[in-house]
């Protein structure tokens, strides 16, 4: 866990179980104390009490799978921005079946080709997500 993940570009070094078992009890307790102090400093920095943090952690635990699903969906949308698509109304390429009637009527732009769908690579219909949370005591 933690904020420093491989998917965010951080280098993560995994310690083997054998190496973990070689750590003395005093060193493990000192490491726990350092981690506790670091957490206290971070909570003070963001203005959050330990009670609020435990409540936050409880809520986060219950929606962790939903967050992962949303992250996956957003990453999929991000990757599709630069996906190749059919560029229609071309004067050469593969014949566009949906423009056959136009071709018979004399239109010379009845072909389609594969390529970047837009010069900017953006979405055809950009979406916005807005999150509204009710943090009142009644909820």
CSV table of N, CA and C in Angstrom, one decimal:
chain,number,residue,atom,x,y,z
A,1,UNK,N,0.8,-1.2,0.0
A,1,UNK,CA,0.0,0.0,0.0
A,1,UNK,C,0.8,1.2,0.0
A,2,UNK,N,0.3,2.3,0.4
A,2,UNK,CA,1.0,3.6,0.5
A,2,UNK,C,0.9,4.4,-0.7
A,3,UNK,N,1.3,5.6,-0.6
A,3,UNK,CA,1.2,6.6,-1.8
A,3,UNK,C,2.2,6.4,-2.8
A,4,UNK,N,3.3,5.7,-2.5
A,4,UNK,CA,4.4,5.6,-3.5
A,4,UNK,C,4.3,4.2,-4.2
A,5,UNK,N,3.6,4.2,-5.3
A,5,UNK,CA,3.3,3.0,-6.0
A,5,UNK,C,4.0,3.0,-7.4
A,6,UNK,N,4.1,1.8,-7.9
A,6,UNK,CA,4.7,1.6,-9.2
A,6,UNK,C,3.9,2.2,-10.3
A,7,UNK,N,2.6,2.2,-10.2
A,7,UNK,CA,1.7,2.8,-11.2
A,7,UNK,C,1.8,4.3,-11.3
A,8,UNK,N,2.4,4.9,-10.3
A,8,UNK,CA,2.6,6.3,-10.3
A,8,UNK,C,4.1,6.7,-10.7
A,9,UNK,N,4.9,5.7,-11.1
A,9,UNK,CA,6.2,6.0,-11.5
A,9,UNK,C,7.3,6.0,-10.4
A,10,UNK,N,6.9,5.6,-9.2
A,10,UNK,CA,7.8,5.6,-8.1
A,10,UNK,C,8.5,4.2,-8.1
A,11,UNK,N,9.8,4.2,-7.6
A,11,UNK,CA,10.5,3.0,-7.5
A,11,UNK,C,10.2,2.3,-6.2
A,12,UNK,N,9.7,1.1,-6.2
A,12,UNK,CA,9.3,0.4,-5.0
A,12,UNK,C,10.3,-0.8,-4.9
A,13,UNK,N,10.9,-1.0,-3.7
A,13,UNK,CA,11.8,-2.1,-3.5
A,13,UNK,C,11.2,-3.0,-2.5
A,14,UNK,N,11.0,-4.3,-2.9
A,14,UNK,CA,10.3,-5.3,-2.1
A,14,UNK,C,11.3,-6.0,-1.3
A,15,UNK,N,11.0,-6.2,0.0
A,15,UNK,CA,11.9,-6.8,0.9
A,15,UNK,C,11.4,-8.3,1.1
A,16,UNK,N,12.3,-9.2,1.0
A,16,UNK,CA,11.9,-10.6,1.1
A,16,UNK,C,11.5,-11.0,2.5
A,17,UNK,N,10.7,-12.0,2.7
A,17,UNK,CA,10.2,-12.4,4.0
A,17,UNK,C,11.4,-12.9,4.9
A,18,UNK,N,12.4,-13.5,4.2
A,18,UNK,CA,13.6,-13.9,5.0
A,18,UNK,C,14.3,-12.7,5.6
A,19,UNK,N,14.5,-11.6,4.8
A,19,UNK,CA,15.1,-10.4,5.3
A,19,UNK,C,14.3,-9.7,6.4
A,20,UNK,N,13.0,-9.8,6.3
A,20,UNK,CA,12.1,-9.3,7.3
A,20,UNK,C,12.2,-10.0,8.6
A,21,UNK,N,12.4,-11.3,8.5
A,21,UNK,CA,12.5,-12.1,9.8
A,21,UNK,C,13.8,-11.9,10.5
A,22,UNK,N,14.8,-11.3,9.8
A,22,UNK,CA,16.1,-11.1,10.4
A,22,UNK,C,16.1,-9.8,11.2
A,23,UNK,N,15.1,-8.9,11.1
A,23,UNK,CA,15.0,-7.7,11.8
A,23,UNK,C,14.7,-7.9,13.2
A,24,UNK,N,15.5,-7.2,14.1
A,24,UNK,CA,15.2,-7.4,15.6
A,24,UNK,C,13.9,-6.8,16.0
A,25,UNK,N,13.4,-7.2,17.1
A,25,UNK,CA,12.2,-6.6,17.7
A,25,UNK,C,12.3,-5.2,18.0
A,26,UNK,N,13.5,-4.8,18.5
A,26,UNK,CA,13.8,-3.4,18.8
A,26,UNK,C,13.7,-2.5,17.6
A,27,UNK,N,14.4,-3.0,16.5
A,27,UNK,CA,14.4,-2.2,15.2
A,27,UNK,C,13.0,-2.1,14.6
A,28,UNK,N,12.2,-3.2,14.7
A,28,UNK,CA,10.8,-3.2,14.2
A,28,UNK,C,10.0,-2.2,15.0
A,29,UNK,N,10.2,-2.2,16.3
A,29,UNK,CA,9.4,-1.2,17.2
A,29,UNK,C,9.9,0.2,16.9
A,30,UNK,N,11.1,0.4,16.7
A,30,UNK,CA,11.6,1.8,16.3
A,30,UNK,C,11.0,2.2,15.0
A,31,UNK,N,11.0,1.3,14.0
A,31,UNK,CA,10.4,1.6,12.7
A,31,UNK,C,8.9,2.0,12.8
A,32,UNK,N,8.2,1.2,13.7
A,32,UNK,CA,6.8,1.5,13.9
A,32,UNK,C,6.6,2.9,14.5
A,33,UNK,N,7.5,3.3,15.4
A,33,UNK,CA,7.4,4.6,16.1
A,33,UNK,C,7.7,5.7,15.1
A,34,UNK,N,8.7,5.5,14.2
A,34,UNK,CA,9.0,6.5,13.2
A,34,UNK,C,7.8,6.7,12.3
A,35,UNK,N,7.2,5.6,11.9
A,35,UNK,CA,6.0,5.6,11.0
A,35,UNK,C,4.9,6.3,11.7
A,36,UNK,N,4.7,6.0,13.0
A,36,UNK,CA,3.6,6.7,13.7
A,36,UNK,C,3.8,8.2,13.8
A,37,UNK,N,5.1,8.6,14.1
A,37,UNK,CA,5.4,10.0,14.1
A,37,UNK,C,5.2,10.7,12.8
A,38,UNK,N,5.6,10.0,11.7
A,38,UNK,CA,5.4,10.6,10.3
A,38,UNK,C,3.9,10.7,10.0
A,39,UNK,N,3.1,9.8,10.5
A,39,UNK,CA,1.7,9.9,10.3
A,39,UNK,C,1.1,11.1,11.0
A,40,UNK,N,1.6,11.2,12.3
A,40,UNK,CA,1.1,12.3,13.1
A,40,UNK,C,1.5,13.7,12.5
A,41,UNK,N,2.7,13.8,11.9
A,41,UNK,CA,3.1,15.0,11.3
A,41,UNK,C,2.3,15.3,10.0
A,42,UNK,N,2.0,14.3,9.3
A,42,UNK,CA,1.2,14.4,8.0
A,42,UNK,C,-0.2,14.8,8.4
A,43,UNK,N,-0.8,14.2,9.4
A,43,UNK,CA,-2.1,14.6,9.8
A,43,UNK,C,-2.2,16.0,10.3
A,44,UNK,N,-1.2,16.4,11.1
A,44,UNK,CA,-1.1,17.8,11.5
A,44,UNK,C,-1.0,18.8,10.3
A,45,UNK,N,-0.2,18.4,9.4
A,45,UNK,CA,0.0,19.2,8.2
A,45,UNK,C,-1.3,19.4,7.4
A,46,UNK,N,-2.1,18.4,7.3
A,46,UNK,CA,-3.4,18.5,6.5
A,46,UNK,C,-4.5,18.9,7.4
A,47,UNK,N,-4.3,19.0,8.7
A,47,UNK,CA,-5.4,19.4,9.7
A,47,UNK,C,-6.4,18.3,9.9
A,48,UNK,N,-5.9,17.1,10.1
A,48,UNK,CA,-6.8,16.0,10.3
A,48,UNK,C,-6.5,15.3,11.7
A,49,UNK,N,-7.5,15.0,12.4
A,49,UNK,CA,-7.2,14.3,13.7
A,49,UNK,C,-7.2,12.8,13.5
A,50,UNK,N,-6.7,12.1,14.5
A,50,UNK,CA,-6.6,10.7,14.4
A,50,UNK,C,-8.0,10.0,14.2
A,51,UNK,N,-9.0,10.6,14.9
A,51,UNK,CA,-10.3,10.1,14.7
A,51,UNK,C,-10.9,10.3,13.3
A,52,UNK,N,-10.6,11.5,12.8
A,52,UNK,CA,-11.0,11.7,11.4
A,52,UNK,C,-10.3,10.8,10.4
A,53,UNK,N,-9.0,10.5,10.7
A,53,UNK,CA,-8.2,9.7,9.8
A,53,UNK,C,-8.8,8.2,9.9
A,54,UNK,N,-9.1,7.7,11.1
A,54,UNK,CA,-9.6,6.4,11.2
A,54,UNK,C,-11.0,6.3,10.5
A,55,UNK,N,-11.8,7.4,10.6
A,55,UNK,CA,-13.1,7.4,9.9
A,55,UNK,C,-12.8,7.4,8.3
A,56,UNK,N,-11.9,8.2,7.9
A,56,UNK,CA,-11.6,8.3,6.5
A,56,UNK,C,-11.1,6.9,6.0
A,57,UNK,N,-10.2,6.3,6.8
A,57,UNK,CA,-9.7,5.0,6.4
A,57,UNK,C,-10.8,3.9,6.3
A,58,UNK,N,-11.7,4.0,7.2
A,58,UNK,CA,-12.9,3.1,7.2
A,58,UNK,C,-13.7,3.3,5.9
A,59,UNK,N,-14.0,4.5,5.6
A,59,UNK,CA,-14.7,4.8,4.3
A,59,UNK,C,-13.9,4.4,3.1
A,60,UNK,N,-12.7,4.7,3.1
A,60,UNK,CA,-11.8,4.3,1.9
A,60,UNK,C,-11.8,2.8,1.7
A,61,UNK,N,-11.7,2.1,2.8
A,61,UNK,CA,-11.6,0.7,2.7
A,61,UNK,C,-12.9,0.1,2.1
A,62,UNK,N,-14.0,0.7,2.4
A,62,UNK,CA,-15.3,0.2,1.8
A,62,UNK,C,-15.5,0.5,0.3
A,63,UNK,N,-14.8,1.5,-0.2
A,63,UNK,CA,-15.0,1.9,-1.6
A,63,UNK,C,-13.7,1.7,-2.4
A,64,UNK,N,-12.7,1.0,-1.9
A,64,UNK,CA,-11.5,0.8,-2.6
A,64,UNK,C,-11.7,0.1,-3.9
A,65,UNK,N,-12.5,-0.9,-4.0
A,65,UNK,CA,-12.8,-1.6,-5.3
A,65,UNK,C,-13.4,-0.7,-6.3
A,66,UNK,N,-14.4,0.2,-5.8
A,66,UNK,CA,-15.0,1.1,-6.7
A,66,UNK,C,-14.0,2.2,-7.3
A,67,UNK,N,-13.1,2.6,-6.4
A,67,UNK,CA,-12.1,3.5,-6.9
A,67,UNK,C,-11.2,2.9,-7.9
A,68,UNK,N,-10.8,1.6,-7.7
A,68,UNK,CA,-10.0,0.9,-8.7
A,68,UNK,C,-10.7,0.8,-10.0
A,69,UNK,N,-12.0,0.5,-10.0
A,69,UNK,CA,-12.8,0.4,-11.2
A,69,UNK,C,-12.9,1.7,-11.9
A,70,UNK,N,-13.1,2.8,-11.2
A,70,UNK,CA,-13.2,4.1,-11.8
A,70,UNK,C,-11.8,4.5,-12.4
A,71,UNK,N,-10.7,4.2,-11.7
A,71,UNK,CA,-9.4,4.5,-12.2
A,71,UNK,C,-9.2,3.7,-13.5
A,72,UNK,N,-9.6,2.5,-13.5
A,72,UNK,CA,-9.4,1.7,-14.8
A,72,UNK,C,-10.2,2.3,-15.9
A,73,UNK,N,-11.5,2.7,-15.6
A,73,UNK,CA,-12.3,3.3,-16.7
A,73,UNK,C,-11.7,4.6,-17.2
A,74,UNK,N,-11.2,5.4,-16.3
A,74,UNK,CA,-10.6,6.7,-16.7
A,74,UNK,C,-9.3,6.4,-17.5
A,75,UNK,N,-8.5,5.4,-17.1
A,75,UNK,CA,-7.3,5.1,-17.9
A,75,UNK,C,-7.7,4.6,-19.2
A,76,UNK,N,-8.8,3.8,-19.4
A,76,UNK,CA,-9.2,3.3,-20.7
A,76,UNK,C,-9.6,4.5,-21.6
A,77,UNK,N,-10.3,5.4,-21.0
A,77,UNK,CA,-10.8,6.6,-21.8
A,77,UNK,C,-9.5,7.4,-22.2
A,78,UNK,N,-8.6,7.5,-21.3
A,78,UNK,CA,-7.3,8.3,-21.6
A,78,UNK,C,-6.6,7.6,-22.8
A,79,UNK,N,-6.5,6.2,-22.7
A,79,UNK,CA,-5.8,5.5,-23.8
A,79,UNK,C,-6.5,5.6,-25.1
A,80,UNK,N,-7.8,5.7,-25.1
A,80,UNK,CA,-8.6,5.8,-26.3
A,80,UNK,C,-8.5,7.1,-27.0
A,81,UNK,N,-8.0,8.1,-26.3
A,81,UNK,CA,-7.8,9.4,-26.9
A,81,UNK,C,-6.9,9.4,-28.2
A,82,UNK,N,-5.9,8.6,-28.1
A,82,UNK,CA,-4.9,8.5,-29.2
A,82,UNK,C,-5.1,7.2,-30.0
A,83,UNK,N,-6.2,6.6,-29.9
A,83,UNK,CA,-6.5,5.4,-30.7
A,83,UNK,C,-6.8,5.7,-32.1
A,84,UNK,N,-6.4,4.9,-33.0
A,84,UNK,CA,-6.6,5.1,-34.4
A,84,UNK,C,-8.1,4.8,-34.7
A,85,UNK,N,-8.6,5.5,-35.7
A,85,UNK,CA,-10.0,5.4,-36.0
A,85,UNK,C,-10.2,5.6,-37.6
A,86,UNK,N,-11.3,5.4,-38.1
A,86,UNK,CA,-11.6,5.6,-39.5
A,86,UNK,C,-11.8,7.1,-39.7
A,87,UNK,N,-11.1,7.6,-40.7
A,87,UNK,CA,-11.2,9.0,-41.1
A,87,UNK,C,-12.1,8.9,-42.4
A,88,UNK,N,-13.3,9.5,-42.3
A,88,UNK,CA,-14.2,9.3,-43.5
A,88,UNK,C,-14.1,10.6,-44.4
A,89,UNK,N,-14.8,10.5,-45.5
A,89,UNK,CA,-14.9,11.6,-46.5
A,89,UNK,C,-13.5,11.8,-47.1
A,90,UNK,N,-12.8,10.8,-47.5
A,90,UNK,CA,-11.5,10.9,-48.1
A,90,UNK,C,-11.6,10.6,-49.6
A,91,UNK,N,-10.7,11.2,-50.4
A,91,UNK,CA,-10.8,11.0,-51.9
A,91,UNK,C,-10.0,9.7,-52.3
A,92,UNK,N,-9.4,9.0,-51.4
A,92,UNK,CA,-8.7,7.7,-51.7
A,92,UNK,C,-8.7,6.9,-50.4
A,93,UNK,N,-8.5,5.6,-50.6
A,93,UNK,CA,-8.5,4.7,-49.4
A,93,UNK,C,-9.5,3.5,-49.7
A,94,UNK,N,-10.1,3.0,-48.6
A,94,UNK,CA,-11.1,1.9,-48.8
A,94,UNK,C,-12.4,2.5,-49.0
A,95,UNK,N,-13.2,1.9,-49.8
A,95,UNK,CA,-14.6,2.4,-50.1
A,95,UNK,C,-15.4,2.4,-48.8
A,96,UNK,N,-16.1,3.5,-48.5
A,96,UNK,CA,-16.9,3.6,-47.3
A,96,UNK,C,-18.3,3.1,-47.7
A,97,UNK,N,-18.7,2.0,-47.1
A,97,UNK,CA,-20.0,1.4,-47.4
A,97,UNK,C,-21.2,2.4,-47.1
A,98,UNK,N,-21.0,3.2,-46.2
A,98,UNK,CA,-22.1,4.1,-45.8
A,98,UNK,C,-22.3,5.3,-46.8
A,99,UNK,N,-21.3,5.4,-47.8
A,99,UNK,CA,-21.4,6.5,-48.7
A,99,UNK,C,-21.5,6.0,-50.2
A,100,UNK,N,-22.0,4.8,-50.4
A,100,UNK,CA,-22.2,4.3,-51.7
A,100,UNK,C,-23.1,5.1,-52.6
A,101,UNK,N,-24.2,5.5,-52.0
A,101,UNK,CA,-25.2,6.3,-52.7
A,101,UNK,C,-24.6,7.6,-53.1
A,102,UNK,N,-23.8,8.2,-52.3
A,102,UNK,CA,-23.2,9.5,-52.6
A,102,UNK,C,-22.2,9.3,-53.8
A,103,UNK,N,-21.5,8.1,-53.8
A,103,UNK,CA,-20.6,7.8,-54.9
A,103,UNK,C,-21.3,7.7,-56.2
A,104,UNK,N,-22.5,7.1,-56.2
A,104,UNK,CA,-23.3,6.9,-57.4
A,104,UNK,C,-23.7,8.3,-57.9
A,105,UNK,N,-24.0,9.2,-56.9
A,105,UNK,CA,-24.5,10.5,-57.3
A,105,UNK,C,-23.3,11.4,-57.7
A,106,UNK,N,-22.1,11.0,-57.7
A,106,UNK,CA,-21.0,11.7,-58.2
A,106,UNK,C,-20.0,12.3,-57.2
A,107,UNK,N,-20.2,12.1,-55.9
A,107,UNK,CA,-19.3,12.6,-54.9
A,107,UNK,C,-18.0,11.8,-55.0
A,108,UNK,N,-16.9,12.5,-55.0
A,108,UNK,CA,-15.6,11.7,-55.0
A,108,UNK,C,-15.0,11.4,-53.6
A,109,UNK,N,-15.6,11.9,-52.6
A,109,UNK,CA,-15.2,11.7,-51.2
A,109,UNK,C,-16.0,10.6,-50.6
A,110,UNK,N,-15.8,9.4,-51.1
A,110,UNK,CA,-16.6,8.2,-50.6
A,110,UNK,C,-15.6,7.1,-50.0
A,111,UNK,N,-14.4,7.5,-49.7
A,111,UNK,CA,-13.5,6.6,-49.2
A,111,UNK,C,-13.2,6.9,-47.7
A,112,UNK,N,-12.6,5.9,-47.0
A,112,UNK,CA,-12.2,6.1,-45.6
A,112,UNK,C,-10.8,5.5,-45.4
A,113,UNK,N,-10.1,6.0,-44.5
A,113,UNK,CA,-8.7,5.5,-44.2
A,113,UNK,C,-8.5,5.5,-42.7
A,114,UNK,N,-7.6,4.6,-42.2
A,114,UNK,CA,-7.3,4.5,-40.8
A,114,UNK,C,-6.3,5.6,-40.4
A,115,UNK,N,-6.5,6.2,-39.3
A,115,UNK,CA,-5.6,7.2,-38.8
A,115,UNK,C,-6.0,7.9,-37.6
A,116,UNK,N,-5.3,8.9,-37.1
A,116,UNK,CA,-5.7,9.6,-35.9
A,116,UNK,C,-7.1,10.3,-36.2
A,117,UNK,N,-8.0,10.1,-35.4
A,117,UNK,CA,-9.4,10.6,-35.7
A,117,UNK,C,-9.4,12.2,-35.6
A,118,UNK,N,-8.6,12.8,-34.8
A,118,UNK,CA,-8.6,14.2,-34.7
A,118,UNK,C,-7.2,14.7,-34.6
A,119,UNK,N,-6.9,15.9,-35.1
A,119,UNK,CA,-5.5,16.4,-35.0
A,119,UNK,C,-5.0,16.6,-33.6
A,120,UNK,N,-5.9,17.0,-32.7
A,120,UNK,CA,-5.5,17.2,-31.3
A,120,UNK,C,-5.5,15.9,-30.5
A,121,UNK,N,-6.1,14.9,-31.1
A,121,UNK,CA,-6.2,13.6,-30.3
A,121,UNK,C,-7.2,13.6,-29.2
A,122,UNK,N,-8.1,14.7,-29.2
A,122,UNK,CA,-9.1,14.7,-28.1
A,122,UNK,C,-10.3,13.9,-28.3
A,123,UNK,N,-11.1,13.9,-27.4
A,123,UNK,CA,-12.4,13.1,-27.5
A,123,UNK,C,-13.4,13.8,-28.4
A,124,UNK,N,-14.2,13.1,-29.1
A,124,UNK,CA,-15.2,13.7,-29.9
A,124,UNK,C,-16.2,14.5,-29.0
A,125,UNK,N,-16.6,13.9,-27.9
A,125,UNK,CA,-17.5,14.5,-27.0
A,125,UNK,C,-16.9,14.5,-25.6
A,126,UNK,N,-16.0,15.5,-25.3
A,126,UNK,CA,-15.4,15.5,-24.0
A,126,UNK,C,-16.4,15.4,-22.8
A,127,UNK,N,-16.0,14.6,-21.8
A,127,UNK,CA,-16.8,14.4,-20.6
A,127,UNK,C,-16.2,15.1,-19.4
A,128,UNK,N,-17.1,15.5,-18.5
A,128,UNK,CA,-16.6,16.1,-17.3
A,128,UNK,C,-17.3,15.3,-16.2
A,129,UNK,N,-16.5,15.0,-15.1
A,129,UNK,CA,-17.1,14.3,-14.0
A,129,UNK,C,-17.1,15.3,-12.8
A,130,UNK,N,-18.2,15.3,-12.1
A,130,UNK,CA,-18.3,16.2,-11.0
A,130,UNK,C,-18.7,15.3,-9.8
A,131,UNK,N,-17.9,15.4,-8.7
A,131,UNK,CA,-18.2,14.6,-7.5
A,131,UNK,C,-18.8,15.6,-6.5
A,132,UNK,N,-20.0,15.2,-5.9
A,132,UNK,CA,-20.6,16.0,-4.9
A,132,UNK,C,-20.7,15.0,-3.7
A,133,UNK,N,-20.2,15.5,-2.6
A,133,UNK,CA,-20.3,14.6,-1.4
A,133,UNK,C,-21.0,15.4,-0.3
A,134,UNK,N,-21.9,14.7,0.4
A,134,UNK,CA,-22.6,15.3,1.5
A,134,UNK,C,-21.9,14.8,2.8
A,135,UNK,N,-21.2,15.7,3.5
A,135,UNK,CA,-20.4,15.4,4.7
A,135,UNK,C,-21.2,15.8,6.0
A,136,UNK,N,-22.4,16.1,5.8
A,136,UNK,CA,-23.2,16.5,7.0
A,136,UNK,C,-23.5,15.4,7.9
A,137,UNK,N,-23.7,15.6,9.1
A,137,UNK,CA,-24.0,14.6,10.1
A,137,UNK,C,-25.3,13.8,9.8
A,138,UNK,N,-26.2,14.4,9.1
A,138,UNK,CA,-27.5,13.7,8.8
A,138,UNK,C,-27.3,12.5,7.8
A,139,UNK,N,-26.2,12.6,7.1
A,139,UNK,CA,-26.0,11.5,6.1
A,139,UNK,C,-25.1,10.5,6.7
